[in-house]
Amino acid sequence: MKTAIIGTGTVGRTIASKLAELNHDVMMGTRNVSDKLAATSEDNYGNPPFSEWHKQNSKVKLGSFAEAAAFGEIVFNATNGAASITALIMADTKNLSGKVLVDIANPLDFSKGMPPSLLPGLNNTNSLAEEIQKTFPETRVVKTLNTMWCGLMINPGLIGGGDHINYICGNDEEAKVKVKKILNDFGWKDKSILDLGDITGARTTEALVPLWVRILGVLNSGAFNFRIIK
Amino acid sequence: MKTAIIGTGTVGRTIASKLAELNHDVMMGTRNVSDKLAATSEDNYGNPPFSEWHKQNSKVKLGSFAEAAAFGEIVFNATNGAASITALIMADTKNLSGKVLVDIANPLDFSKGMPPSLLPGLNNTNSLAEEIQKTFPETRVVKTLNTMWCGLMINPGLIGGGDHINYICGNDEEAKVKVKKILNDFGWKDKSILDLGDITGARTTEALVPLWVRILGVLNSGAFNFRIIK
């Protein structure tokens, strides 16, 4: 399967590596390909130069946002949440039309200090995923994986025998089935994937992230998640 | 210990019963005592008439908001979140000054349908508990127990051997120690009480409630909570 990842940060790289390992044909999308390949220092988010990571992951292609979106049958949004809408507009509506877009980003606002809040206009009665769905009505947006450290996204068995929760939501049932299959390939058991219904569920899972960051500050490790006890 | 509960709904009744069982001297505070005692039908929130509950819990006193706040050495806010600030202002600043106020309410907004969002101005970069702390600067506000069904608040052992999470936060360390002691009496083990730091932690735990309601809609039972897996 041809799969695109929009965004080349830690989360995007983690997903891209795993998908390549699962024999997906992967293209990552970035704002400026030659700049990205030429960079020799950390990016704005503290990620090591892309070229270093790419040496170990040479099967992964790199293209512009638009090239990656055009390439992928399924597209992951792994950009910084504050930049997601802009990046996806650069990826171009026609390249995203009809496709499943897996939104794993969060609209975190670090401008008011730590721990972060959510961006104005993208919280409580709205969410990043809903905003993407509204901006690209022909795209089938599925929100998942956004409530945890990226190391767990692709390796849930790292803690608690993989028995902890990953939420999924979206308006298109068939799209959710496709994404669940990829989640299964990542190691998620069906009983650990909780379907919250339509895309408005994203406002509740994105809202969990500031609590997650707060707990991170107490535990000093991102390798944790939540199990539902009943 | 003399303990006050502001609010006479299901949550307030649950806490009051348990505290009376633990031999606290309990007074509940309500807007209009004679109306509350005379009521023979359900209140606005669907609770059975107070007098019915009171027959089984006759040790619990009933007073005005101000009488209850003056009576209590520790005060629980168990009002509807949308009415909390008004109720506490009626309870009177001087009756709350210097006291520990345990805020277990949530600023839920049902006006936009189900599942609820949080009230404008009391979410993301603010919270009900922070608003109470700002309104009553001499009161020592502690937020806890607000992320679960009230049946679990006073009986965590009902599920998972009691091994699931209850968050606590507040600016006053001594106040948190006092509240943790009551939580222990409710059945909460120290390892299940996670201190998120100062009162701004409340914006992250209150933000969990819309997700909680969404999960409730899937599970069709409120008898669930979260365990942190690491």
Short mmCIF file of N, CA and C in Angstrom, two decimals, chain B residues 143-205:
data_model
loop_
_atom_site.label_atom_id
_atom_site.label_comp_id
_atom_site.label_asym_id
_atom_site.label_seq_id
_atom_site.Cartn_x
_atom_site.Cartn_y
_atom_site.Cartn_z
N LYS B 143 -8.92 20.48 44.12
CA LYS B 143 -9.75 19.80 43.11
C LYS B 143 -9.46 18.31 43.16
N THR B 144 -10.50 17.51 43.24
CA THR B 144 -10.32 16.06 43.20
C THR B 144 -11.67 15.39 42.91
N LEU B 145 -11.66 14.14 42.61
CA LEU B 145 -12.85 13.27 42.48
C LEU B 145 -13.76 13.63 41.29
N ASN B 146 -13.43 14.69 40.54
CA ASN B 146 -14.35 15.18 39.51
C ASN B 146 -14.31 14.40 38.20
N THR B 147 -13.45 13.39 38.12
CA THR B 147 -13.28 12.68 36.84
C THR B 147 -13.99 11.33 36.81
N MET B 148 -14.96 11.14 37.70
CA MET B 148 -15.61 9.81 37.75
C MET B 148 -17.05 9.92 38.24
N TRP B 149 -17.77 8.82 38.09
CA TRP B 149 -19.12 8.65 38.61
C TRP B 149 -19.07 8.68 40.14
N CYS B 150 -20.08 9.30 40.76
CA CYS B 150 -20.02 9.51 42.21
C CYS B 150 -20.01 8.21 43.00
N GLY B 151 -20.56 7.13 42.43
CA GLY B 151 -20.50 5.84 43.12
C GLY B 151 -19.08 5.37 43.36
N LEU B 152 -18.18 5.72 42.46
CA LEU B 152 -16.77 5.36 42.62
C LEU B 152 -16.03 6.30 43.55
N MET B 153 -16.48 7.56 43.61
CA MET B 153 -15.79 8.53 44.47
C MET B 153 -15.64 8.01 45.89
N ILE B 154 -16.73 7.40 46.38
CA ILE B 154 -16.75 6.98 47.79
C ILE B 154 -16.60 5.47 47.93
N ASN B 155 -16.37 4.78 46.82
CA ASN B 155 -16.20 3.33 46.87
C ASN B 155 -15.35 2.87 45.69
N PRO B 156 -14.07 3.27 45.66
CA PRO B 156 -13.23 2.93 44.51
C PRO B 156 -13.07 1.41 44.33
N GLY B 157 -13.22 0.66 45.42
CA GLY B 157 -13.06 -0.80 45.34
C GLY B 157 -14.13 -1.49 44.53
N LEU B 158 -15.15 -0.74 44.13
CA LEU B 158 -16.23 -1.31 43.32
C LEU B 158 -15.71 -1.91 42.01
N ILE B 159 -14.62 -1.38 41.47
CA ILE B 159 -14.04 -1.90 40.22
C ILE B 159 -12.52 -2.04 40.38
N GLY B 160 -11.98 -3.01 39.70
CA GLY B 160 -10.52 -3.16 39.55
C GLY B 160 -9.76 -3.18 40.87
N GLY B 161 -10.38 -3.68 41.93
CA GLY B 161 -9.70 -3.71 43.22
C GLY B 161 -9.32 -2.33 43.72
N GLY B 162 -9.99 -1.30 43.20
CA GLY B 162 -9.70 0.07 43.62
C GLY B 162 -8.45 0.65 42.98
N ASP B 163 -7.84 -0.13 42.07
CA ASP B 163 -6.59 0.31 41.44
C ASP B 163 -6.88 1.07 40.14
N HIS B 164 -7.27 2.31 40.31
CA HIS B 164 -7.50 3.24 39.19
C HIS B 164 -7.28 4.64 39.73
N ILE B 165 -7.30 5.64 38.84
CA ILE B 165 -6.68 6.92 39.21
C ILE B 165 -7.67 7.99 39.65
N ASN B 166 -7.26 8.71 40.70
CA ASN B 166 -7.97 9.90 41.14
C ASN B 166 -6.95 11.04 41.22
N TYR B 167 -7.19 12.10 40.47
CA TYR B 167 -6.27 13.23 40.45
C TYR B 167 -6.58 14.19 41.58
N ILE B 168 -5.56 14.87 42.06
CA ILE B 168 -5.75 15.92 43.06
C ILE B 168 -4.83 17.08 42.68
N CYS B 169 -5.29 18.29 42.89
CA CYS B 169 -4.42 19.45 42.70
C CYS B 169 -4.91 20.60 43.55
N GLY B 170 -4.02 21.54 43.80
CA GLY B 170 -4.35 22.70 44.63
C GLY B 170 -3.07 23.43 45.01
N ASN B 171 -3.22 24.68 45.40
CA ASN B 171 -2.05 25.51 45.70
C ASN B 171 -1.50 25.29 47.11
N ASP B 172 -2.31 24.70 47.99
CA ASP B 172 -1.95 24.62 49.41
C ASP B 172 -1.64 23.16 49.77
N GLU B 173 -0.38 22.91 50.09
CA GLU B 173 0.05 21.53 50.34
C GLU B 173 -0.66 20.93 51.55
N GLU B 174 -0.80 21.72 52.60
CA GLU B 174 -1.44 21.22 53.82
C GLU B 174 -2.90 20.86 53.55
N ALA B 175 -3.55 21.67 52.73
CA ALA B 175 -4.95 21.38 52.37
C ALA B 175 -5.04 20.06 51.61
N LYS B 176 -4.09 19.83 50.71
CA LYS B 176 -4.11 18.57 49.94
C LYS B 176 -3.89 17.37 50.87
N VAL B 177 -3.04 17.53 51.88
CA VAL B 177 -2.81 16.43 52.84
C VAL B 177 -4.12 16.10 53.56
N LYS B 178 -4.85 17.16 53.98
CA LYS B 178 -6.12 16.94 54.68
C LYS B 178 -7.14 16.22 53.78
N VAL B 179 -7.18 16.63 52.53
CA VAL B 179 -8.15 16.02 51.60
C VAL B 179 -7.75 14.58 51.28
N LYS B 180 -6.46 14.35 51.15
CA LYS B 180 -6.00 12.97 50.89
C LYS B 180 -6.42 12.04 52.02
N LYS B 181 -6.43 12.55 53.24
CA LYS B 181 -6.83 11.73 54.39
C LYS B 181 -8.31 11.33 54.24
N ILE B 182 -9.13 12.26 53.81
CA ILE B 182 -10.55 11.92 53.58
C ILE B 182 -10.67 10.93 52.43
N LEU B 183 -9.86 11.14 51.38
CA LEU B 183 -9.88 10.20 50.25
C LEU B 183 -9.49 8.80 50.71
N ASN B 184 -8.47 8.71 51.57
CA ASN B 184 -8.09 7.41 52.15
C ASN B 184 -9.29 6.79 52.86
N ASP B 185 -10.02 7.61 53.62
CA ASP B 185 -11.20 7.11 54.34
C ASP B 185 -12.29 6.64 53.36
N PHE B 186 -12.33 7.25 52.20
CA PHE B 186 -13.29 6.82 51.16
C PHE B 186 -12.85 5.50 50.51
N GLY B 187 -11.58 5.10 50.74
CA GLY B 187 -11.09 3.86 50.17
C GLY B 187 -9.97 4.03 49.15
N TRP B 188 -9.54 5.27 48.93
CA TRP B 188 -8.49 5.52 47.94
C TRP B 188 -7.12 5.26 48.55
N LYS B 189 -6.37 4.37 47.93
CA LYS B 189 -4.99 4.14 48.37
C LYS B 189 -4.11 5.29 47.89
N ASP B 190 -3.05 5.58 48.63
CA ASP B 190 -2.15 6.68 48.25
C ASP B 190 -1.63 6.54 46.82
N LYS B 191 -1.34 5.32 46.41
CA LYS B 191 -0.76 5.12 45.08
C LYS B 191 -1.77 5.41 43.96
N SER B 192 -3.05 5.49 44.31
CA SER B 192 -4.09 5.79 43.31
C SER B 192 -4.44 7.28 43.27
N ILE B 193 -3.80 8.06 44.11
CA ILE B 193 -4.07 9.51 44.16
C ILE B 193 -2.88 10.23 43.53
N LEU B 194 -3.08 10.81 42.36
CA LEU B 194 -1.97 11.44 41.63
C LEU B 194 -2.04 12.96 41.79
N ASP B 195 -1.02 13.51 42.41
CA ASP B 195 -0.96 14.95 42.65
C ASP B 195 -0.41 15.66 41.41
N LEU B 196 -1.25 16.47 40.79
CA LEU B 196 -0.86 17.17 39.55
C LEU B 196 -0.29 18.56 39.83
N GLY B 197 -0.07 18.88 41.09
CA GLY B 197 0.53 20.18 41.41
C GLY B 197 -0.50 21.23 41.76
N ASP B 198 -0.28 22.43 41.29
CA ASP B 198 -1.13 23.55 41.70
C ASP B 198 -2.51 23.49 41.05
N ILE B 199 -3.35 24.45 41.39
CA ILE B 199 -4.75 24.40 41.02
C ILE B 199 -4.97 24.47 39.49
N THR B 200 -3.97 24.94 38.74
CA THR B 200 -4.13 24.95 37.27
C THR B 200 -4.25 23.52 36.71
N GLY B 201 -3.88 22.53 37.50
CA GLY B 201 -4.10 21.14 37.07
C GLY B 201 -5.58 20.85 36.81
N ALA B 202 -6.44 21.62 37.47
CA ALA B 202 -7.89 21.39 37.33
C ALA B 202 -8.36 21.59 35.89
N ARG B 203 -7.68 22.46 35.13
CA ARG B 203 -8.13 22.65 33.74
C ARG B 203 -7.92 21.37 32.93
N THR B 204 -6.97 20.55 33.36
CA THR B 204 -6.73 19.30 32.61
C THR B 204 -7.65 18.18 33.08
N THR B 205 -8.01 18.17 34.36
CA THR B 205 -8.91 17.09 34.82
C THR B 205 -10.36 17.41 34.46
#
